[in-house]
Structure formats: C-alpha cells, structure tokens
mmCIF file of C-alpha atoms in Angstrom:
data_model
loop_
_atom_site.group_PDB
_atom_site.id
_atom_site.type_symbol
_atom_site.label_atom_id
_atom_site.label_comp_id
_atom_site.label_asym_id
_atom_site.label_seq_id
_atom_site.Cartn_x
_atom_site.Cartn_y
_atom_site.Cartn_z
ATOM 1 C CA UNK A 684 0.000 0.000 0.000
ATOM 2 C CA UNK A 685 1.740 3.120 -1.219
ATOM 3 C CA UNK A 686 2.593 5.963 1.060
ATOM 4 C CA UNK A 687 -0.121 8.429 0.121
ATOM 5 C CA UNK A 688 -3.150 6.148 0.565
ATOM 6 C CA UNK A 689 -1.775 4.808 3.786
ATOM 7 C CA UNK A 690 -1.187 8.354 5.016
ATOM 8 C CA UNK A 691 -4.801 9.306 4.238
ATOM 9 C CA UNK A 692 -6.132 6.248 6.088
ATOM 10 C CA UNK A 693 -3.865 6.813 9.091
ATOM 11 C CA UNK A 694 -4.803 10.496 9.267
ATOM 12 C CA UNK A 695 -8.499 9.494 9.250
ATOM 13 C CA UNK A 696 -7.837 6.885 11.939
ATOM 14 C CA UNK A 697 -6.225 9.495 14.203
ATOM 15 C CA UNK A 698 -9.289 11.741 13.889
ATOM 16 C CA UNK A 699 -11.626 8.823 14.644
ATOM 17 C CA UNK A 700 -9.505 7.863 17.670
ATOM 18 C CA UNK A 701 -9.540 11.427 18.990
ATOM 19 C CA UNK A 702 -13.341 11.561 18.622
ATOM 20 C CA UNK A 703 -13.770 8.283 20.520
ATOM 21 C CA UNK A 704 -11.362 9.367 23.272
ATOM 22 C CA UNK A 705 -13.184 12.650 23.732
ATOM 23 C CA UNK A 706 -16.402 10.658 24.147
ATOM 24 C CA UNK A 707 -14.772 8.856 27.058
ATOM 25 C CA UNK A 708 -14.089 5.546 25.309
ATOM 26 C CA UNK A 709 -11.096 3.785 26.863
ATOM 27 C CA UNK A 710 -10.685 0.571 24.863
ATOM 28 C CA UNK A 711 -10.205 1.245 21.179
ATOM 29 C CA UNK A 712 -9.045 -0.574 18.119
ATOM 30 C CA UNK A 713 -7.736 0.767 14.806
ATOM 31 C CA UNK A 714 -7.526 -1.690 11.924
ATOM 32 C CA UNK A 715 -6.155 -1.129 8.463
ATOM 33 C CA UNK A 716 -6.743 -4.534 6.926
ATOM 34 C CA UNK A 717 -4.288 -4.616 4.051
ATOM 35 C CA UNK A 718 -2.387 -7.667 2.824
ATOM 36 C CA UNK A 719 1.109 -6.526 3.756
ATOM 37 C CA UNK A 720 0.165 -4.667 6.909
ATOM 38 C CA UNK A 721 1.923 -6.894 9.443
ATOM 39 C CA UNK A 722 5.261 -6.264 7.769
ATOM 40 C CA UNK A 723 4.821 -2.537 8.271
ATOM 41 C CA UNK A 724 3.774 -2.507 11.904
ATOM 42 C CA UNK A 725 6.599 -0.246 12.992
ATOM 43 C CA UNK A 726 6.256 2.372 10.263
ATOM 44 C CA UNK A 727 2.462 2.484 10.661
ATOM 45 C CA UNK A 728 2.879 2.948 14.405
ATOM 46 C CA UNK A 729 5.326 5.793 13.764
ATOM 47 C CA UNK A 730 2.869 7.470 11.394
ATOM 48 C CA UNK A 731 -0.030 7.024 13.781
ATOM 49 C CA UNK A 732 2.031 8.497 16.628
ATOM 50 C CA UNK A 733 3.281 11.424 14.554
ATOM 51 C CA UNK A 734 0.778 14.016 15.797
ATOM 52 C CA UNK A 735 -0.734 11.890 18.506
ATOM 53 C CA UNK A 736 2.064 12.349 21.007
ATOM 54 C CA UNK A 737 1.741 16.161 20.745
ATOM 55 C CA UNK A 738 -1.827 15.927 22.037
ATOM 56 C CA UNK A 739 -1.338 13.167 24.589
ATOM 57 C CA UNK A 740 1.569 13.195 26.999
ATOM 58 C CA UNK A 741 2.514 10.034 28.847
ATOM 59 C CA UNK A 742 2.049 7.721 25.853
ATOM 60 C CA UNK A 743 3.537 4.242 26.250
ATOM 61 C CA UNK A 744 3.885 2.007 23.198
ATOM 62 C CA UNK A 745 3.794 -1.773 23.569
ATOM 63 C CA UNK A 746 5.122 -4.147 20.931
ATOM 64 C CA UNK A 747 4.233 -7.845 21.190
ATOM 65 C CA UNK A 748 7.774 -8.968 22.023
ATOM 66 C CA UNK A 749 11.132 -7.683 23.216
ATOM 67 C CA UNK A 750 12.696 -8.093 19.758
ATOM 68 C CA UNK A 751 10.266 -5.810 17.921
ATOM 69 C CA UNK A 752 10.356 -3.287 20.787
ATOM 70 C CA UNK A 753 14.166 -3.163 20.671
ATOM 71 C CA UNK A 754 14.078 -2.701 16.893
ATOM 72 C CA UNK A 755 11.618 0.188 17.188
ATOM 73 C CA UNK A 756 13.716 1.851 19.892
ATOM 74 C CA UNK A 757 16.800 1.537 17.710
ATOM 75 C CA UNK A 758 15.087 2.904 14.582
ATOM 76 C CA UNK A 759 13.133 5.662 16.297
ATOM 77 C CA UNK A 760 15.930 6.938 18.516
ATOM 78 C CA UNK A 761 14.877 9.426 21.180
ATOM 79 C CA UNK A 762 11.100 9.709 21.533
ATOM 80 C CA UNK A 763 8.845 11.592 23.919
ATOM 81 C CA UNK A 764 6.943 8.345 24.509
ATOM 82 C CA UNK A 765 8.248 5.136 26.043
ATOM 83 C CA UNK A 766 8.554 1.906 24.068
ATOM 84 C CA UNK A 767 8.319 -1.504 25.710
ATOM 85 C CA UNK A 768 6.798 -4.949 25.082
ATOM 86 C CA UNK A 769 3.893 -6.992 26.404
ATOM 87 C CA UNK A 770 6.296 -9.421 28.038
ATOM 88 C CA UNK A 771 5.706 -13.127 28.217
ATOM 89 C CA UNK A 772 3.642 -15.252 30.561
ATOM 90 C CA UNK A 773 6.666 -15.139 32.861
ATOM 91 C CA UNK A 774 6.733 -11.343 33.184
ATOM 92 C CA UNK A 775 3.732 -9.519 34.572
ATOM 93 C CA UNK A 776 2.544 -6.852 32.139
ATOM 94 C CA UNK A 777 1.229 -4.934 35.147
ATOM 95 C CA UNK A 778 4.856 -4.275 36.165
ATOM 96 C CA UNK A 779 5.386 -2.395 32.915
ATOM 97 C CA UNK A 780 2.801 0.254 33.778
ATOM 98 C CA UNK A 781 4.011 3.410 35.542
ATOM 99 C CA UNK A 782 1.870 5.979 37.375
ATOM 100 C CA UNK A 783 2.934 8.672 34.871
ATOM 101 C CA UNK A 784 1.697 6.654 31.869
ATOM 102 C CA UNK A 785 -1.503 8.208 30.568
ATOM 103 C CA UNK A 786 -2.303 6.296 27.407
ATOM 104 C CA UNK A 787 -1.254 2.913 26.050
ATOM 105 C CA UNK A 788 -0.805 2.063 22.388
ATOM 106 C CA UNK A 789 -0.498 -1.647 21.540
ATOM 107 C CA UNK A 790 1.016 -2.578 18.206
ATOM 108 C CA UNK A 791 -0.094 -5.729 16.371
ATOM 109 C CA UNK A 792 -0.856 -8.012 19.323
ATOM 110 C CA UNK A 793 -1.699 -11.517 18.131
ATOM 111 C CA UNK A 794 -4.132 -14.052 19.561
ATOM 112 C CA UNK A 795 -1.442 -15.547 21.808
ATOM 113 C CA UNK A 796 -1.042 -12.147 23.491
ATOM 114 C CA UNK A 797 -4.765 -11.629 24.073
ATOM 115 C CA UNK A 798 -4.566 -12.547 27.756
ATOM 116 C CA UNK A 799 -1.650 -10.124 28.286
ATOM 117 C CA UNK A 800 -3.635 -7.390 26.524
ATOM 118 C CA UNK A 801 -6.592 -7.996 28.824
ATOM 119 C CA UNK A 802 -4.338 -7.806 31.909
ATOM 120 C CA UNK A 803 -2.876 -4.537 30.675
ATOM 121 C CA UNK A 804 -6.358 -3.130 30.107
ATOM 122 C CA UNK A 805 -7.430 -4.065 33.637
ATOM 123 C CA UNK A 806 -4.243 -2.609 35.132
ATOM 124 C CA UNK A 807 -4.684 0.582 33.086
ATOM 125 C CA UNK A 808 -7.856 1.411 34.992
ATOM 126 C CA UNK A 809 -9.502 4.376 33.310
ATOM 127 C CA UNK A 810 -6.465 5.203 31.164
ATOM 128 C CA UNK A 811 -7.149 4.628 27.465
ATOM 129 C CA UNK A 812 -5.808 1.554 25.689
ATOM 130 C CA UNK A 813 -5.589 1.760 21.897
ATOM 131 C CA UNK A 814 -4.888 -1.375 19.893
ATOM 132 C CA UNK A 815 -3.380 -0.790 16.455
ATOM 133 C CA UNK A 816 -3.824 -3.526 13.850
ATOM 134 C CA UNK A 817 -4.421 -6.404 16.251
ATOM 135 C CA UNK A 818 -4.488 -10.019 15.208
ATOM 136 C CA UNK A 819 -6.661 -10.925 18.192
ATOM 137 C CA UNK A 820 -9.520 -12.186 16.039
ATOM 138 C CA UNK A 821 -7.688 -15.476 15.607
ATOM 139 C CA UNK A 822 -8.766 -16.273 19.156
ATOM 140 C CA UNK A 823 -12.291 -16.620 17.836
ATOM 141 C CA UNK A 824 -11.262 -18.930 15.011
ATOM 142 C CA UNK A 825 -8.321 -21.004 16.230
ATOM 143 C CA UNK A 826 -10.674 -23.221 18.206
ATOM 144 C CA UNK A 827 -9.209 -22.348 21.576
ATOM 145 C CA UNK A 828 -12.537 -23.614 22.836
ATOM 146 C CA UNK A 829 -14.074 -22.519 26.084
ATOM 147 C CA UNK A 830 -11.221 -20.256 27.221
ATOM 148 C CA UNK A 831 -11.226 -18.469 23.862
ATOM 149 C CA UNK A 832 -14.995 -17.968 23.995
ATOM 150 C CA UNK A 833 -14.791 -16.643 27.537
ATOM 151 C CA UNK A 834 -12.047 -14.213 26.574
ATOM 152 C CA UNK A 835 -14.164 -13.033 23.668
ATOM 153 C CA UNK A 836 -17.276 -12.497 25.763
ATOM 154 C CA UNK A 837 -15.412 -10.953 28.661
ATOM 155 C CA UNK A 838 -12.934 -8.752 26.867
ATOM 156 C CA UNK A 839 -12.730 -8.802 23.067
ATOM 157 C CA UNK A 840 -16.379 -7.827 22.662
ATOM 158 C CA UNK A 841 -15.732 -4.678 24.721
ATOM 159 C CA UNK A 842 -13.270 -3.300 22.190
ATOM 160 C CA UNK A 843 -14.672 -0.363 20.212
ATOM 161 C CA UNK A 844 -13.458 -0.399 16.597
ATOM 162 C CA UNK A 845 -13.065 3.326 16.107
ATOM 163 C CA UNK A 846 -11.444 2.943 12.691
ATOM 164 C CA UNK A 847 -11.590 0.027 10.285
ATOM 165 C CA UNK A 848 -10.869 -0.157 6.590
ATOM 166 C CA UNK A 849 -10.822 -3.354 4.599
ATOM 167 C CA UNK A 850 -11.057 -3.622 0.821
ATOM 168 C CA UNK A 851 -13.005 -6.658 -0.391
ATOM 169 C CA UNK A 852 -13.595 -7.975 -3.881
ATOM 170 C CA UNK A 853 -15.184 -4.921 -5.584
ATOM 171 C CA UNK A 854 -16.316 -3.573 -2.230
ATOM 172 C CA UNK A 855 -15.021 -2.179 1.031
ATOM 173 C CA UNK A 856 -15.952 -2.492 4.688
ATOM 174 C CA UNK A 857 -15.405 0.737 6.573
ATOM 175 C CA UNK A 858 -15.962 2.322 9.944
ATOM 176 C CA UNK A 859 -14.893 5.738 11.123
ATOM 177 C CA UNK A 860 -16.104 6.652 14.614
ATOM 178 C CA UNK A 861 -18.730 7.956 15.369
ATOM 179 C CA UNK A 862 -20.312 6.803 12.093
ATOM 180 C CA UNK A 863 -21.863 3.338 11.804
ATOM 181 C CA UNK A 864 -20.286 0.410 9.959
ATOM 182 C CA UNK A 865 -20.500 0.957 6.228
ATOM 183 C CA UNK A 866 -20.305 -1.307 3.205
ATOM 184 C CA UNK A 867 -19.318 0.379 -0.039
ATOM 185 C CA UNK A 868 -19.756 -1.268 -3.413
ATOM 186 C CA UNK A 869 -17.664 -0.552 -6.451
ATOM 187 C CA UNK A 870 -19.171 -0.533 -9.903
ATOM 188 C CA UNK A 871 -17.330 0.926 -12.862
ATOM 189 C CA UNK A 872 -14.716 2.748 -10.774
ATOM 190 C CA UNK A 873 -17.328 4.417 -8.569
ATOM 191 C CA UNK A 874 -17.952 3.518 -4.946
ATOM 192 C CA UNK A 875 -21.395 3.879 -3.439
ATOM 193 C CA UNK A 876 -22.580 3.358 0.107
ATOM 194 C CA UNK A 877 -24.942 0.367 0.190
ATOM 195 C CA UNK A 878 -25.294 -0.402 3.881
ATOM 196 C CA UNK A 879 -24.972 1.132 7.347
ATOM 197 C CA UNK A 880 -25.243 -1.017 10.481
ATOM 198 C CA UNK A 881 -24.600 -0.480 14.182
ATOM 199 C CA UNK A 882 -22.664 -3.762 14.424
ATOM 200 C CA UNK A 883 -19.831 -4.926 12.203
ATOM 201 C CA UNK A 884 -21.316 -7.084 9.415
ATOM 202 C CA UNK A 885 -19.343 -10.316 9.105
ATOM 203 C CA UNK A 886 -19.748 -13.680 7.417
ATOM 204 C CA UNK A 887 -23.294 -14.328 6.194
ATOM 205 C CA UNK A 888 -24.484 -10.815 7.074
ATOM 206 C CA UNK A 889 -21.836 -9.274 4.870
ATOM 207 C CA UNK A 890 -22.540 -11.774 2.089
ATOM 208 C CA UNK A 891 -26.256 -10.908 2.227
ATOM 209 C CA UNK A 892 -25.607 -7.170 2.035
ATOM 210 C CA UNK A 893 -23.369 -7.630 -1.014
ATOM 211 C CA UNK A 894 -25.683 -10.150 -2.706
ATOM 212 C CA UNK A 895 -28.658 -7.851 -2.237
ATOM 213 C CA UNK A 896 -26.805 -4.885 -3.702
ATOM 214 C CA UNK A 897 -25.491 -6.886 -6.651
ATOM 215 C CA UNK A 898 -28.903 -8.476 -7.241
ATOM 216 C CA UNK A 899 -30.604 -5.137 -7.687
ATOM 217 C CA UNK A 900 -28.436 -4.209 -10.665
ATOM 218 C CA UNK A 901 -30.539 -3.276 -13.684
ATOM 219 C CA UNK A 902 -30.992 -6.496 -15.711
ATOM 220 C CA UNK A 903 -31.262 -4.544 -18.995
ATOM 221 C CA UNK A 904 -27.992 -2.784 -18.414
ATOM 222 C CA UNK A 905 -25.251 -3.767 -20.836
ATOM 223 C CA UNK A 906 -22.423 -2.959 -18.434
ATOM 224 C CA UNK A 907 -21.162 -6.045 -16.650
ATOM 225 C CA UNK A 908 -21.769 -5.982 -12.901
ATOM 226 C CA UNK A 909 -18.107 -6.689 -12.220
ATOM 227 C CA UNK A 910 -15.327 -4.781 -13.933
ATOM 228 C CA UNK A 911 -13.638 -7.027 -16.461
ATOM 229 C CA UNK A 912 -10.157 -5.880 -15.543
ATOM 230 C CA UNK A 913 -9.333 -6.350 -11.909
ATOM 231 C CA UNK A 914 -7.518 -3.310 -10.669
ATOM 232 C CA UNK A 915 -4.588 -3.585 -8.328
ATOM 233 C CA UNK A 916 -5.098 -3.291 -4.618
ATOM 234 C CA UNK A 917 -3.664 0.210 -4.451
ATOM 235 C CA UNK A 918 -5.902 1.515 -7.191
ATOM 236 C CA UNK A 919 -8.885 0.019 -5.347
ATOM 237 C CA UNK A 920 -7.937 1.797 -2.197
ATOM 238 C CA UNK A 921 -7.266 5.060 -3.972
ATOM 239 C CA UNK A 922 -10.704 4.996 -5.608
ATOM 240 C CA UNK A 923 -12.316 4.165 -2.288
ATOM 241 C CA UNK A 924 -10.570 6.888 -0.297
ATOM 242 C CA UNK A 925 -11.382 9.355 -3.059
ATOM 243 C CA UNK A 926 -15.070 8.426 -2.732
ATOM 244 C CA UNK A 927 -14.887 8.924 1.024
ATOM 245 C CA UNK A 928 -13.315 12.343 0.884
ATOM 246 C CA UNK A 929 -15.656 13.813 -1.715
#
C-alpha cells in the first residue's frame, strides 16, 4: 500500500480515535486490513504516533515482544513516549505500567497475546488503551474452545473499533467513529454506500448485504456488474478513499 493512501487512512484513523477518546471511550481498536500490513507494523505505528504524542503526553507504546520493541527503539531513537513490550507469561505486564503513563498504544498483538492485553487493560484502569492492527480475532477462530470464547465475551467484545478499513472484492468495509459500519460497493470505478449497520457485518451478514446490492443491478444494463479488468489493490484503495473524501 503506497505511502499516500496509507497516510490518508492513518490520518483518518487518528481523527476517529480522537473523537472516541473525547467521548470517554477507553478501549479502542484501529484496523487497516491490508495484505502486507503486518510487515509494516513499525512504520504504521510511527505514522499514527506522529501528531498523537503532541496531544497526549505520557504515551507508552507496547510491541508484542522484546525483539520488535528493541528494533523500534533503535530505529526511532529518542522519543517523547516510552517503548516496551507486552512481556511473556513469565513477566507480569502490570509491572510495565508506571503511574505517569496516561495512554497505552499496543502494536499488532496476536491471539497468543490476548490474555496479556486484557491484563494490561485491567491494570490501566480508566487510562485509554488503543490497539493498532491487532491479530486478536484469531482467538475466535483457532478453536481455543471454552477459554477463547470466555475471553471473547469478557474482553474482546468490549473493544470499540473506532477505525476500520478493509477492501473486499469490488467492495469495502469501513468504519470511522462515530459513524456506523458501512459497506461500499464498487461498480465501474465508482464507490457507493450500500449499507450502514450499528454492528460490524461479518460472514453471512456481509454476504447478504453484497448479494442484495449486486442483485438489484438493472438487468437490462449492458455494463457487466463486475469490472472485467481487476484493478490492483492500491488503485482500489485510492478509488475508495477518493469516494470517502468527496
């Protein structure tokens, strides 16, 4: 995902996060669901933090492990915010929270770190916890059984997705707090809003929304419902963000 589109999305996500924080939300999630996103965790975090740290003092950034935290510290040099890691099951994440910390930003935690994330959230009290590009959803799908379900009901379901952008085949799923969840459909290089829901549409719900929208295409129309030439991912995103900012 080229610099410009990513910058637009990250700038939007910062605005959405600020809006949610000012409404008193304390457990937030920002997700840019792009194919190569995990490889860019550090640079996305840096971009997200760019103006963020000016507004919020006492920001502490958590990477999933000591290795990625050390790498970020090395690459970023001196920063106003502190950089650490979620630790392992052997180190209590609670010990990594200081009284002067005011806001916690978690980068790319995966399903295996979900329990650590929950502990951090509990220890944070009323201080905001923002999760950037988590991979926590796997908990729901890796069949961790009862414990996974409990964690989902108890904790994961509390997380407010304040910003979410995910291109689909000729469509996009989008949420920018405080707006509802939106599904946008692309036909002939134009995106139109086809659905708004309070909850995130997933699985069958999403399929139904798309099927309904595609089914109502004019049968006499000579233009094919799907573009014949599949555009690249970046072009998709560019068209979508252009539609959003009009």
